[in-house]
Coordinates of C-alpha atoms and ligand atoms in Angstrom, one line a residue:
X1 CA 150.9 69.8 -56.2
X2 CA 147.2 69.5 -55.7
X3 CA 145.5 72.9 -56.2
X4 CA 145.5 74.8 -52.9
X5 CA 141.8 75.2 -52.8
X6 CA 141.3 71.4 -53.1
X7 CA 140.6 69.1 -50.2
X8 CA 140.7 65.3 -50.6
X9 CA 139.6 63.3 -47.6
X10 CA 139.3 59.5 -47.4
X11 CA 137.9 56.9 -45.0
X12 CA 139.6 53.5 -44.8
X13 CA 137.8 51.1 -47.1
X14 CA 135.8 48.5 -45.2
X15 CA 136.3 44.8 -45.3
X16 CA 133.2 43.1 -46.6
X17 CA 133.5 40.1 -44.3
X18 CA 131.0 41.7 -41.9
X19 CA 128.0 44.0 -41.7
X20 CA 128.7 47.7 -40.8
X21 CA 128.7 48.7 -37.1
X22 CA 129.1 52.0 -35.3
X23 CA 132.9 51.8 -35.4
X24 CA 132.6 52.1 -39.2
X25 CA 130.0 54.8 -39.0
X26 CA 132.4 56.7 -36.7
X27 CA 135.3 57.0 -39.2
X28 CA 132.8 57.9 -41.9
X29 CA 130.9 60.6 -40.0
X30 CA 134.2 62.2 -39.0
X31 CA 135.3 62.4 -42.7
X32 CA 131.9 63.6 -43.6
X33 CA 132.1 66.5 -41.1
X34 CA 135.4 67.5 -42.6
X35 CA 134.2 67.2 -46.1
X36 CA 131.1 69.4 -45.3
X37 CA 133.1 71.9 -43.4
X38 CA 135.6 72.4 -46.2
X39 CA 132.9 72.7 -48.8
X40 CA 131.1 75.3 -46.8
X41 CA 134.5 77.0 -46.4
X42 CA 134.7 77.3 -50.2
X43 CA 137.1 74.4 -51.0
X44 CA 136.7 71.9 -53.8
X45 CA 136.2 68.7 -52.0
X46 CA 136.6 65.1 -52.9
X47 CA 135.3 62.7 -50.2
X48 CA 136.0 59.0 -50.8
X49 CA 134.8 55.9 -49.1
X50 CA 134.3 52.3 -50.2
X51 CA 134.9 48.6 -49.6
X52 CA 138.0 46.3 -49.4
X53 CA 137.0 43.1 -51.1
X54 CA 140.0 40.9 -51.9
X55 CA 142.1 38.5 -49.8
X56 CA 141.9 35.4 -47.8
X57 CA 139.7 36.7 -45.1
X58 CA 136.9 37.7 -47.6
X59 CA 137.4 34.4 -49.5
X60 CA 136.9 32.5 -46.3
X61 CA 133.8 34.5 -45.3
X62 CA 132.3 33.9 -48.7
X63 CA 132.9 30.2 -48.5
X64 CA 131.3 30.1 -45.1
X65 CA 128.3 31.9 -46.5
X66 CA 128.2 29.3 -49.3
X67 CA 128.6 32.0 -52.0
X68 CA 131.2 32.7 -54.6
X69 CA 133.3 35.6 -53.5
X70 CA 132.0 38.1 -56.0
X71 CA 128.3 37.5 -55.2
X72 CA 129.2 37.7 -51.5
X73 CA 131.1 41.0 -52.0
X74 CA 128.2 42.5 -54.0
X75 CA 125.9 41.7 -51.2
X76 CA 128.0 43.0 -48.3
X77 CA 129.4 46.0 -50.1
X78 CA 125.8 47.1 -50.6
X79 CA 125.4 47.3 -46.8
X80 CA 128.2 49.8 -46.7
X81 CA 126.7 51.8 -49.5
X82 CA 123.4 51.8 -47.6
X83 CA 125.3 53.1 -44.6
X84 CA 126.4 56.2 -46.5
X85 CA 122.8 57.2 -47.0
X86 CA 121.8 56.2 -43.5
X87 CA 124.5 58.3 -41.9
X88 CA 123.8 61.2 -44.4
X89 CA 127.3 61.0 -45.8
X90 CA 128.2 63.4 -48.6
X91 CA 130.8 61.2 -50.3
X92 CA 131.6 62.0 -53.9
X93 CA 132.7 58.5 -54.8
X94 CA 132.3 55.0 -53.5
X95 CA 135.0 52.6 -54.5
X96 CA 135.1 48.8 -54.6
X97 CA 138.4 47.1 -55.0
X98 CA 136.8 44.5 -57.4
X99 CA 136.0 47.3 -59.9
X100 CA 138.0 47.2 -63.2
X101 CA 139.3 50.7 -62.6
X102 CA 140.9 49.6 -59.4
X103 CA 142.4 46.3 -60.8
X104 CA 144.0 48.5 -63.5
X105 CA 145.4 51.0 -61.1
X106 CA 146.8 48.4 -58.7
X107 CA 148.5 46.5 -61.6
X108 CA 149.9 49.8 -62.9
X109 CA 151.3 50.6 -59.4
X110 CA 152.9 47.2 -59.3
X111 CA 154.5 47.6 -62.7
X112 CA 155.8 51.0 -61.7
X113 CA 157.4 49.6 -58.5
X114 CA 158.8 46.7 -60.5
X115 CA 160.2 49.1 -63.1
X116 CA 162.0 51.0 -60.3
X117 CA 163.6 47.9 -59.0
X118 CA 161.5 47.8 -55.8
X119 CA 160.1 44.3 -56.3
X120 CA 161.9 40.9 -56.3
X121 CA 160.9 37.3 -56.1
X122 CA 161.9 35.4 -53.0
X123 CA 160.8 32.8 -50.5
X124 CA 158.6 33.8 -47.5
X125 CA 158.6 32.0 -44.2
X126 CA 156.7 33.5 -41.3
X127 CA 153.6 34.1 -39.4
X128 CA 150.4 35.4 -41.0
X129 CA 147.1 36.4 -39.5
X130 CA 144.2 36.1 -41.8
X131 CA 142.0 38.2 -39.6
X132 CA 144.4 41.1 -39.6
X133 CA 145.7 40.3 -43.2
X134 CA 149.1 41.0 -41.7
X135 CA 152.5 39.3 -41.3
X136 CA 154.1 39.2 -37.9
X137 CA 157.6 38.7 -36.6
X138 CA 158.2 35.8 -34.2
X139 CA 159.2 38.5 -31.6
X140 CA 155.8 40.2 -31.9
X141 CA 153.8 37.2 -31.0
X142 CA 152.1 37.1 -27.6
X143 CA 151.3 33.5 -26.3
X144 CA 151.5 32.2 -29.9
X145 CA 149.0 34.8 -31.2
X146 CA 149.2 38.2 -33.0
X147 CA 149.6 41.2 -30.7
X148 CA 145.9 42.0 -31.7
X149 CA 144.8 38.6 -30.3
X150 CA 144.2 37.1 -33.7
X151 CA 145.2 33.6 -34.6
X152 CA 148.4 33.3 -36.8
X153 CA 149.4 30.5 -39.1
X154 CA 152.9 29.6 -40.4
X155 CA 153.3 30.4 -44.1
X156 CA 156.0 29.2 -46.4
X157 CA 155.7 30.1 -50.0
X158 CA 157.3 31.8 -53.0
X159 CA 156.4 35.5 -52.7
X160 CA 157.3 38.7 -54.3
X161 CA 158.9 41.2 -51.9
X162 CA 158.9 45.0 -51.7
X163 CA 162.2 46.5 -50.7
X164 CA 160.7 48.1 -47.6
X165 CA 164.0 48.0 -45.7
X166 CA 165.4 50.7 -48.0
X167 CA 162.7 53.1 -46.9
X168 CA 163.3 53.4 -43.2
X169 CA 165.6 56.4 -43.4
X170 CA 163.5 58.3 -46.0
X171 CA 160.4 57.7 -43.8
X172 CA 162.1 58.9 -40.7
X173 CA 163.2 62.0 -42.5
X174 CA 159.7 62.6 -43.8
X175 CA 158.2 62.3 -40.3
X176 CA 160.8 64.7 -39.0
X177 CA 160.3 67.3 -41.8
X178 CA 156.5 67.0 -41.7
X179 CA 155.6 67.1 -38.0
X180 CA 151.8 67.1 -38.9
X181 CA 152.0 64.0 -41.1
X182 CA 150.7 61.8 -38.4
X183 CA 148.1 62.8 -35.8
X184 CA 147.6 62.6 -32.9
X185 CA 151.2 63.0 -31.6
X186 CA 151.0 59.9 -29.5
X187 CA 150.5 57.8 -32.7
X188 CA 153.2 59.7 -34.4
X189 CA 155.7 58.7 -31.7
X190 CA 154.5 55.1 -31.9
X191 CA 155.2 55.0 -35.7
X192 CA 158.6 56.7 -35.4
X193 CA 159.8 54.2 -32.8
X194 CA 158.5 51.3 -34.9
X195 CA 160.4 52.4 -37.9
X196 CA 163.5 53.2 -35.8
X197 CA 163.4 49.5 -34.8
X198 CA 164.3 48.7 -38.5
X199 CA 162.2 47.5 -41.4
X200 CA 162.3 44.2 -43.2
X201 CA 161.3 43.7 -46.8
X202 CA 157.6 43.1 -47.1
X203 CA 156.0 40.1 -48.8
X204 CA 153.5 41.6 -51.3
X205 CA 152.0 38.5 -53.1
X206 CA 150.4 35.2 -52.2
X207 CA 150.1 31.9 -54.1
X208 CA 148.0 29.8 -51.7
X209 CA 144.6 31.3 -52.8
X210 CA 143.4 33.1 -55.8
X211 CA 140.8 35.8 -54.6
X212 CA 142.8 38.9 -55.5
X213 CA 144.3 40.9 -58.2
X214 CA 146.7 38.8 -60.3
X215 CA 150.4 39.9 -60.3
X216 CA 151.1 41.2 -63.8
X217 CA 153.1 38.6 -65.7
X218 CA 152.8 35.9 -63.1
X219 CA 149.1 35.2 -62.4
X220 CA 150.0 32.3 -60.1
X221 CA 150.4 35.1 -57.6
X222 CA 147.8 37.5 -56.3
X223 CA 148.8 40.9 -55.0
X224 CA 148.9 41.3 -51.2
X225 CA 145.5 42.6 -50.1
X226 CA 147.0 45.7 -48.3
X227 CA 149.0 46.8 -51.3
X228 CA 145.7 46.4 -53.3
X229 CA 143.6 48.1 -50.7
X230 CA 145.8 51.1 -50.1
X231 CA 145.9 51.8 -53.9
X232 CA 142.2 52.6 -53.8
X233 CA 143.0 56.2 -52.8
X234 CA 145.0 56.5 -56.0
X235 CA 142.4 54.7 -58.2
X236 CA 139.7 57.2 -57.2
X237 CA 142.0 60.1 -58.2
X238 CA 142.2 58.5 -61.7
X239 CA 145.7 56.9 -61.3
X240 CA 147.5 55.8 -63.4
X241 CA 146.2 58.7 -65.6
X242 CA 148.3 61.3 -63.8
X243 CA 147.5 63.9 -66.5
X244 CA 143.9 63.7 -65.6
X245 CA 142.5 66.9 -64.0
X246 CA 141.1 64.8 -61.2
X247 CA 144.6 63.7 -60.3
X248 CA 146.2 67.1 -60.7
X249 CA 143.4 68.7 -58.6
X250 CA 143.2 66.1 -55.8
X251 CA 146.5 64.2 -55.5
X252 CA 147.9 64.0 -52.8
X253 CA 145.1 63.5 -50.2
X254 CA 144.7 66.3 -47.7
X255 CA 143.6 63.9 -44.9
X256 CA 143.4 60.2 -44.6
X257 CA 141.4 59.0 -41.6
X258 CA 142.1 55.7 -40.1
X259 CA 141.5 53.7 -36.9
X260 CA 144.4 53.3 -34.5
X261 CA 144.7 49.6 -35.5
X262 CA 145.7 50.3 -39.1
X263 CA 148.4 53.0 -38.7
X264 CA 151.3 50.7 -39.5
X265 CA 149.7 50.2 -43.0
X266 CA 148.9 53.9 -43.6
X267 CA 151.9 55.5 -42.0
X268 CA 154.7 53.1 -42.9
X269 CA 153.9 50.8 -45.8
X270 CA 151.7 53.3 -47.7
X271 CA 154.1 56.2 -47.7
X272 CA 157.0 53.8 -48.6
X273 CA 155.0 52.4 -51.6
X274 CA 154.3 56.0 -52.7
X275 CA 157.9 57.2 -52.3
X276 CA 159.1 54.1 -54.1
X277 CA 156.8 54.8 -57.0
X278 CA 157.8 58.5 -57.1
X279 CA 154.4 59.7 -56.0
X280 CA 153.4 62.4 -53.5
X281 CA 152.5 61.5 -50.0
X282 CA 149.3 62.4 -48.2
X283 CA 149.5 65.6 -46.2
X284 CA 148.2 64.0 -43.1
X285 CA 147.0 60.7 -41.6
X286 CA 144.9 60.9 -38.5
X287 CA 144.3 57.8 -36.3
X288 CA 141.2 57.9 -34.2
X289 CA 140.4 55.7 -31.2
X290 CA 138.1 52.7 -30.7
X291 CA 134.6 52.5 -29.3
X292 CA 133.5 49.9 -26.8
X293 CA 129.8 49.3 -26.3
X294 CA 128.3 49.5 -22.8
X295 CA 131.9 49.0 -21.5
X296 CA 132.7 46.0 -23.7
X297 CA 134.7 45.4 -26.8
X298 CA 132.4 44.8 -29.7
X299 CA 132.8 41.2 -30.8
X300 CA 130.9 38.6 -32.6
X301 CA 131.1 36.1 -29.8
X302 CA 129.5 38.6 -27.4
X303 CA 126.9 39.5 -29.9
X304 CA 127.1 43.2 -29.1
X305 CA 127.8 44.6 -32.6
X306 CA 125.8 47.8 -32.8
X307 CA 124.6 48.3 -36.4
X308 CA 124.3 52.0 -37.3
X309 CA 120.6 51.3 -38.4
X310 CA 119.7 50.4 -34.8
X311 CA 121.0 53.6 -33.3
X312 CA 119.7 55.8 -36.1
X313 CA 116.2 54.2 -35.5
X314 CA 116.5 54.8 -31.8
X315 CA 118.0 58.3 -31.6
X316 CA 118.0 59.8 -35.1
X317 CA 120.9 60.4 -37.5
X318 CA 121.9 63.9 -36.4
X319 CA 121.9 62.9 -32.7
X320 CA 124.1 59.9 -33.4
X321 CA 126.5 62.0 -35.5
X322 CA 126.6 64.7 -32.8
X323 CA 127.2 62.1 -30.0
X324 CA 130.0 60.3 -31.9
X325 CA 131.9 63.5 -32.5
X326 CA 131.2 65.3 -29.2
X327 CA 131.5 62.6 -26.6
X328 CA 135.3 62.0 -26.7
X329 CA 138.4 63.9 -27.6
X330 CA 139.0 62.8 -31.2
X331 CA 141.9 60.3 -31.1
X332 CA 140.9 58.7 -27.7
X333 CA 138.9 55.6 -27.1
X334 CA 135.4 55.8 -25.7
X335 CA 132.3 54.0 -24.7
X336 CA 129.0 54.0 -26.6
X337 CA 126.2 53.7 -24.0
X338 CA 122.5 54.3 -24.1
X339 CA 122.8 56.5 -21.0
X340 CA 125.5 58.6 -22.4
X341 CA 123.8 59.3 -25.7
X342 CA 120.5 60.1 -24.1
X343 CA 122.3 62.5 -21.8
X344 CA 123.8 64.3 -24.8
X345 CA 120.5 64.4 -26.7
X346 CA 118.5 65.8 -23.8
X347 CA 121.1 68.2 -22.3
X348 CA 123.1 69.6 -25.2
X349 CA 120.7 69.3 -28.1
X350 CA 117.2 69.6 -26.6
X351 CA 117.8 71.8 -23.6
X352 CA 120.7 74.0 -24.6
X353 CA 120.5 74.5 -28.4
X354 CA 116.9 73.4 -29.0
X355 CA 115.4 75.6 -26.3
X356 CA 117.4 78.6 -27.3
X357 CA 116.1 78.4 -30.9
X358 CA 112.6 77.6 -29.8
X359 CA 112.4 80.4 -27.2
X360 CA 113.8 83.1 -29.5
X361 CA 111.9 82.1 -32.6
X362 CA 108.6 81.7 -30.9
X363 CA 109.0 85.2 -29.2
X364 CA 109.6 86.6 -32.7
X365 CA 106.6 84.8 -34.0
X366 CA 104.3 86.0 -31.2
X367 CA 105.6 89.6 -30.7
X368 CA 107.2 90.6 -33.9
X369 CA 104.4 89.6 -36.3
X370 CA 106.7 86.8 -37.4
X371 CA 109.3 89.2 -38.8
X372 CA 112.9 89.8 -37.8
X373 CA 112.5 93.0 -35.7
X374 CA 114.6 96.1 -36.4
X375 CA 117.9 96.5 -34.7
X376 CA 118.3 99.6 -32.4
X377 CA 121.4 100.9 -30.6
X378 CA 123.6 98.1 -29.4
X379 CA 124.6 97.7 -25.7
X380 CA 127.9 96.3 -24.6
X381 CA 126.1 93.0 -23.9
X382 CA 124.7 92.8 -27.4
X383 CA 128.1 93.6 -28.9
X384 CA 129.8 90.9 -26.7
X385 CA 127.4 88.2 -27.7
X386 CA 127.6 89.1 -31.4
X387 CA 131.4 89.2 -31.2
X388 CA 131.5 85.7 -29.7
X389 CA 129.4 84.4 -32.5
X390 CA 131.4 86.2 -35.2
X391 CA 134.7 85.0 -33.7
X392 CA 133.7 81.4 -34.1
X393 CA 134.6 80.7 -37.7
X394 CA 138.3 81.3 -37.2
X395 CA 138.3 79.1 -34.2
X396 CA 136.3 76.4 -36.0
X397 CA 138.9 76.4 -38.8
X398 CA 141.7 75.8 -36.3
X399 CA 139.8 73.0 -34.6
X400 CA 138.8 71.2 -37.8
X401 CA 142.4 71.7 -39.1
X402 CA 143.5 69.4 -36.3
X403 CA 140.5 67.1 -36.4
X404 CA 139.4 68.3 -33.0
X405 CA 135.7 67.9 -33.5
X406 CA 134.9 67.8 -29.8
X407 CA 136.6 71.2 -29.4
X408 CA 134.8 72.6 -32.4
X409 CA 131.5 71.6 -30.8
X410 CA 132.5 72.8 -27.3
X411 CA 133.2 76.2 -28.8
X412 CA 129.8 76.4 -30.5
X413 CA 128.1 75.3 -27.3
X414 CA 129.9 77.9 -25.3
X415 CA 128.2 80.5 -27.4
X416 CA 124.9 78.6 -27.0
X417 CA 125.4 78.9 -23.3
X418 CA 126.2 82.6 -23.5
X419 CA 123.1 83.2 -25.6
X420 CA 120.9 81.4 -23.1
X421 CA 122.3 83.5 -20.3
X422 CA 121.7 86.6 -22.4
X423 CA 118.1 85.7 -22.9
X424 CA 117.6 85.3 -19.2
X425 CA 119.4 88.6 -18.3
X426 CA 117.7 90.7 -21.0
X427 CA 114.3 89.1 -20.3
X428 CA 112.7 90.2 -23.6
X429 CA 109.3 89.1 -22.3
X430 CA 109.4 91.9 -19.7
X431 CA 110.7 94.4 -22.2
X432 CA 107.5 93.7 -24.2
X433 CA 105.6 96.1 -22.0
X434 CA 108.4 98.5 -20.8
X435 CA 110.5 98.9 -24.0
X436 CA 109.2 97.1 -27.1
X437 CA 111.9 98.6 -29.3
X438 CA 114.6 97.2 -27.0
X439 CA 112.9 93.8 -27.1
X440 CA 113.1 93.9 -30.9
X441 CA 116.8 94.6 -30.7
X442 CA 117.4 91.7 -28.2
X443 CA 115.5 89.3 -30.4
X444 CA 117.3 90.5 -33.5
X445 CA 120.7 90.0 -31.9
X446 CA 119.6 86.5 -30.8
X447 CA 118.3 85.6 -34.2
X448 CA 121.6 86.7 -35.8
X449 CA 123.6 84.7 -33.2
X450 CA 121.4 81.6 -33.9
X451 CA 122.0 82.1 -37.7
X452 CA 125.8 81.9 -37.0
X453 CA 125.4 78.8 -34.9
X454 CA 123.1 77.1 -37.4
X455 CA 125.5 77.7 -40.3
X456 CA 128.5 76.5 -38.3
X457 CA 127.0 73.4 -36.9
X458 CA 125.9 72.1 -40.4
X459 CA 128.9 69.8 -40.8
X460 CA 127.9 67.8 -37.7
X461 CA 124.0 67.9 -37.7
X462 CA 123.2 68.8 -41.3
X463 CA 119.5 68.0 -41.2
X464 CA 118.7 69.9 -38.0
X465 CA 120.8 72.8 -39.1
X466 CA 119.0 73.0 -42.4
X467 CA 115.6 73.0 -40.7
X468 CA 116.8 75.8 -38.3
X469 CA 118.1 77.9 -41.3
X470 CA 114.7 77.3 -43.0
X471 CA 113.1 78.8 -39.9
X472 CA 115.4 81.8 -40.1
X473 CA 114.4 82.1 -43.8
X474 CA 118.0 81.9 -44.8
X475 CA 118.0 81.0 -48.6
X476 CA 120.0 77.9 -49.7
X477 CA 122.7 80.0 -51.4
X478 CA 123.3 82.0 -48.2
X479 CA 124.3 79.1 -46.0
X480 CA 128.1 78.8 -46.6
X481 CA 130.7 80.4 -44.4
X482 CA 131.2 83.3 -46.8
X483 CA 127.5 84.2 -46.0
X484 CA 128.3 84.5 -42.3
X485 CA 129.3 88.1 -43.0
X486 CA 125.8 88.9 -44.5
X487 CA 123.6 89.6 -41.5
X488 CA 119.8 88.9 -41.2
X489 CA 117.7 91.7 -42.6
X490 CA 115.1 93.3 -40.4
X491 CA 111.6 92.7 -41.7
X492 CA 112.3 89.3 -43.1
X493 CA 109.3 87.1 -42.6
X494 CA 110.0 83.9 -40.6
X495 CA 107.9 80.8 -40.9
X496 CA 106.2 79.4 -37.8
X497 CA 108.8 77.8 -35.6
X498 CA 109.0 74.1 -34.9
X499 CA 111.2 72.2 -32.5
X500 CA 114.6 71.2 -33.9
X501 CA 116.0 68.8 -31.4
X502 CA 113.4 66.6 -29.8
X503 CA 114.0 65.2 -26.3
X504 CA 114.6 61.5 -26.0
X505 CA 111.8 60.0 -24.1
X506 CA 112.1 56.4 -23.0
X507 CA 109.6 54.0 -24.5
X508 CA 107.6 52.4 -21.7
Ligands
MSP601 N1 140.0 47.0 -44.9 C1 140.8 47.6 -43.9 C2 141.2 49.0 -44.2 C3 141.9 49.2 -45.6 S1 142.2 50.9 -45.9 C4 143.1 50.9 -47.3 C5 140.1 47.6 -42.6 N2 138.8 47.4 -42.6 S2 137.8 47.3 -41.3 O1 136.5 47.2 -41.9 O2 138.3 46.2 -40.5 O3 138.0 48.6 -40.5 C6 137.7 49.8 -41.0 C7 137.8 50.9 -40.0 O4 136.9 50.8 -39.0 C8 139.2 50.9 -39.3 O5 139.7 52.2 -39.4 C9 138.9 50.5 -37.9 O6 139.8 51.2 -37.0 C10 137.5 51.1 -37.8 N3 136.9 50.4 -36.6 C11 136.5 49.1 -36.6 N4 136.0 48.8 -35.3 C12 136.0 50.0 -34.6 C13 135.5 50.4 -33.3 N5 135.0 49.5 -32.5 N6 135.6 51.7 -33.0 C14 136.1 52.6 -33.9 N7 136.6 52.3 -35.1 C15 136.6 51.0 -35.4 O7 140.7 47.7 -41.5

């Protein structure tokens, strides 16, 4: 059992046939928010991302680019590594499936499965889609294509097979006994009915190309790219060295994030491989939805891939992170449009949160000699606002626990809204003349509420939150969730306030 205080979160590893786009950034930012949240909540976190570099699809893309596969992979993988910095990801590791550590782990898993009688040599005949790197049943084809719309080709070759058919019952039992294993529920139902339909043994090697990890003992075969790719999660936890402290601390993963297109691999094949090898299963797999762009599916032919760099240049990293996690219920599909992101930036970030901070901090700067004013007797209104802020942590934990980022943000913004109404009702600017002590109390209450909001919003907008905490003179070691209980001290000198969330102004 992984230590209870540990949290291991993974993104899918990205194919290096293409440059990163906002769909990739989405998965990664969601995992980053979880990783940051859990670290702030005192957990030992391991956050893994990386690239998936073997298989026919990559070999073809390399050939098309006129490069040998390794040179091609080095080049494209670097783009994904660059994306981690661009999106301000706090990953602890970046794995590439062409690394020796991963080749060793994949071959070790193969040998373990073989030792346990889970692998046999047979003859494969069937449909294969290179784009999806997946086999399809005749009955699954739609107008001669994969259900995803990808081209398929007929493959007949000697292959090794994994005894997947033996694992249907144990999988169904696992889903039943662990209702949280797959989220959201709609995806869970989809997986359960797929497995109930029966499972056939799975082809797990190929002989018609060589860009992959050789099958131990029979290098004519390379290991099926999905068996290779899924093993990355084990590799990074130091498998096959299961005595390693990294393994005992972090295996099994707490949360594996995937897009809805790859749940069959993560919720059926992957747990079957793990059970068959006698290894522990991840605690949860969550499948998020897909983004369209300005109403259209992102596709090469339409030329509407949106590179993360383009949106970060246009709107800023924090704003993009906020938009991705706020705009839709996590798990649903959504549309990335210029109008929608500008609306979120100007309404939620600049008007609601930005103005609240700016108003309060500049009043303290002007009227309280730049110091946090003393707190007088509290009214029911003061208590209510403080209680709303203090009650947020437990509710954030619940929302993050079910990957409900939009709910987590909605809750924070409810308190932002209450704080803005409180400013209007208490009108500290009029108290300045009539009751300066009361004005001090109001500003102190507001500063304390903003401190809570800034600490709690760090996982989503880390840079802006950090600047806001600087302006509240909160020291670096007092920014985790444990520090929420330690209120601001009257008399603390605050630096001159500066805007946190700029408005988006259209370039003319
Ligand atoms: N290499 C496999 C994953 C192997 S994991 C052991 C793969 N790679 S991918 O690069 O094609 O996709 C990576 C992730 O990006 C997937 O989870 C996929 O769902 C996600 N997205 C790709 N396009 C997307 C959108 N348009 N919107 C949201 N996410 C999307 O699959």
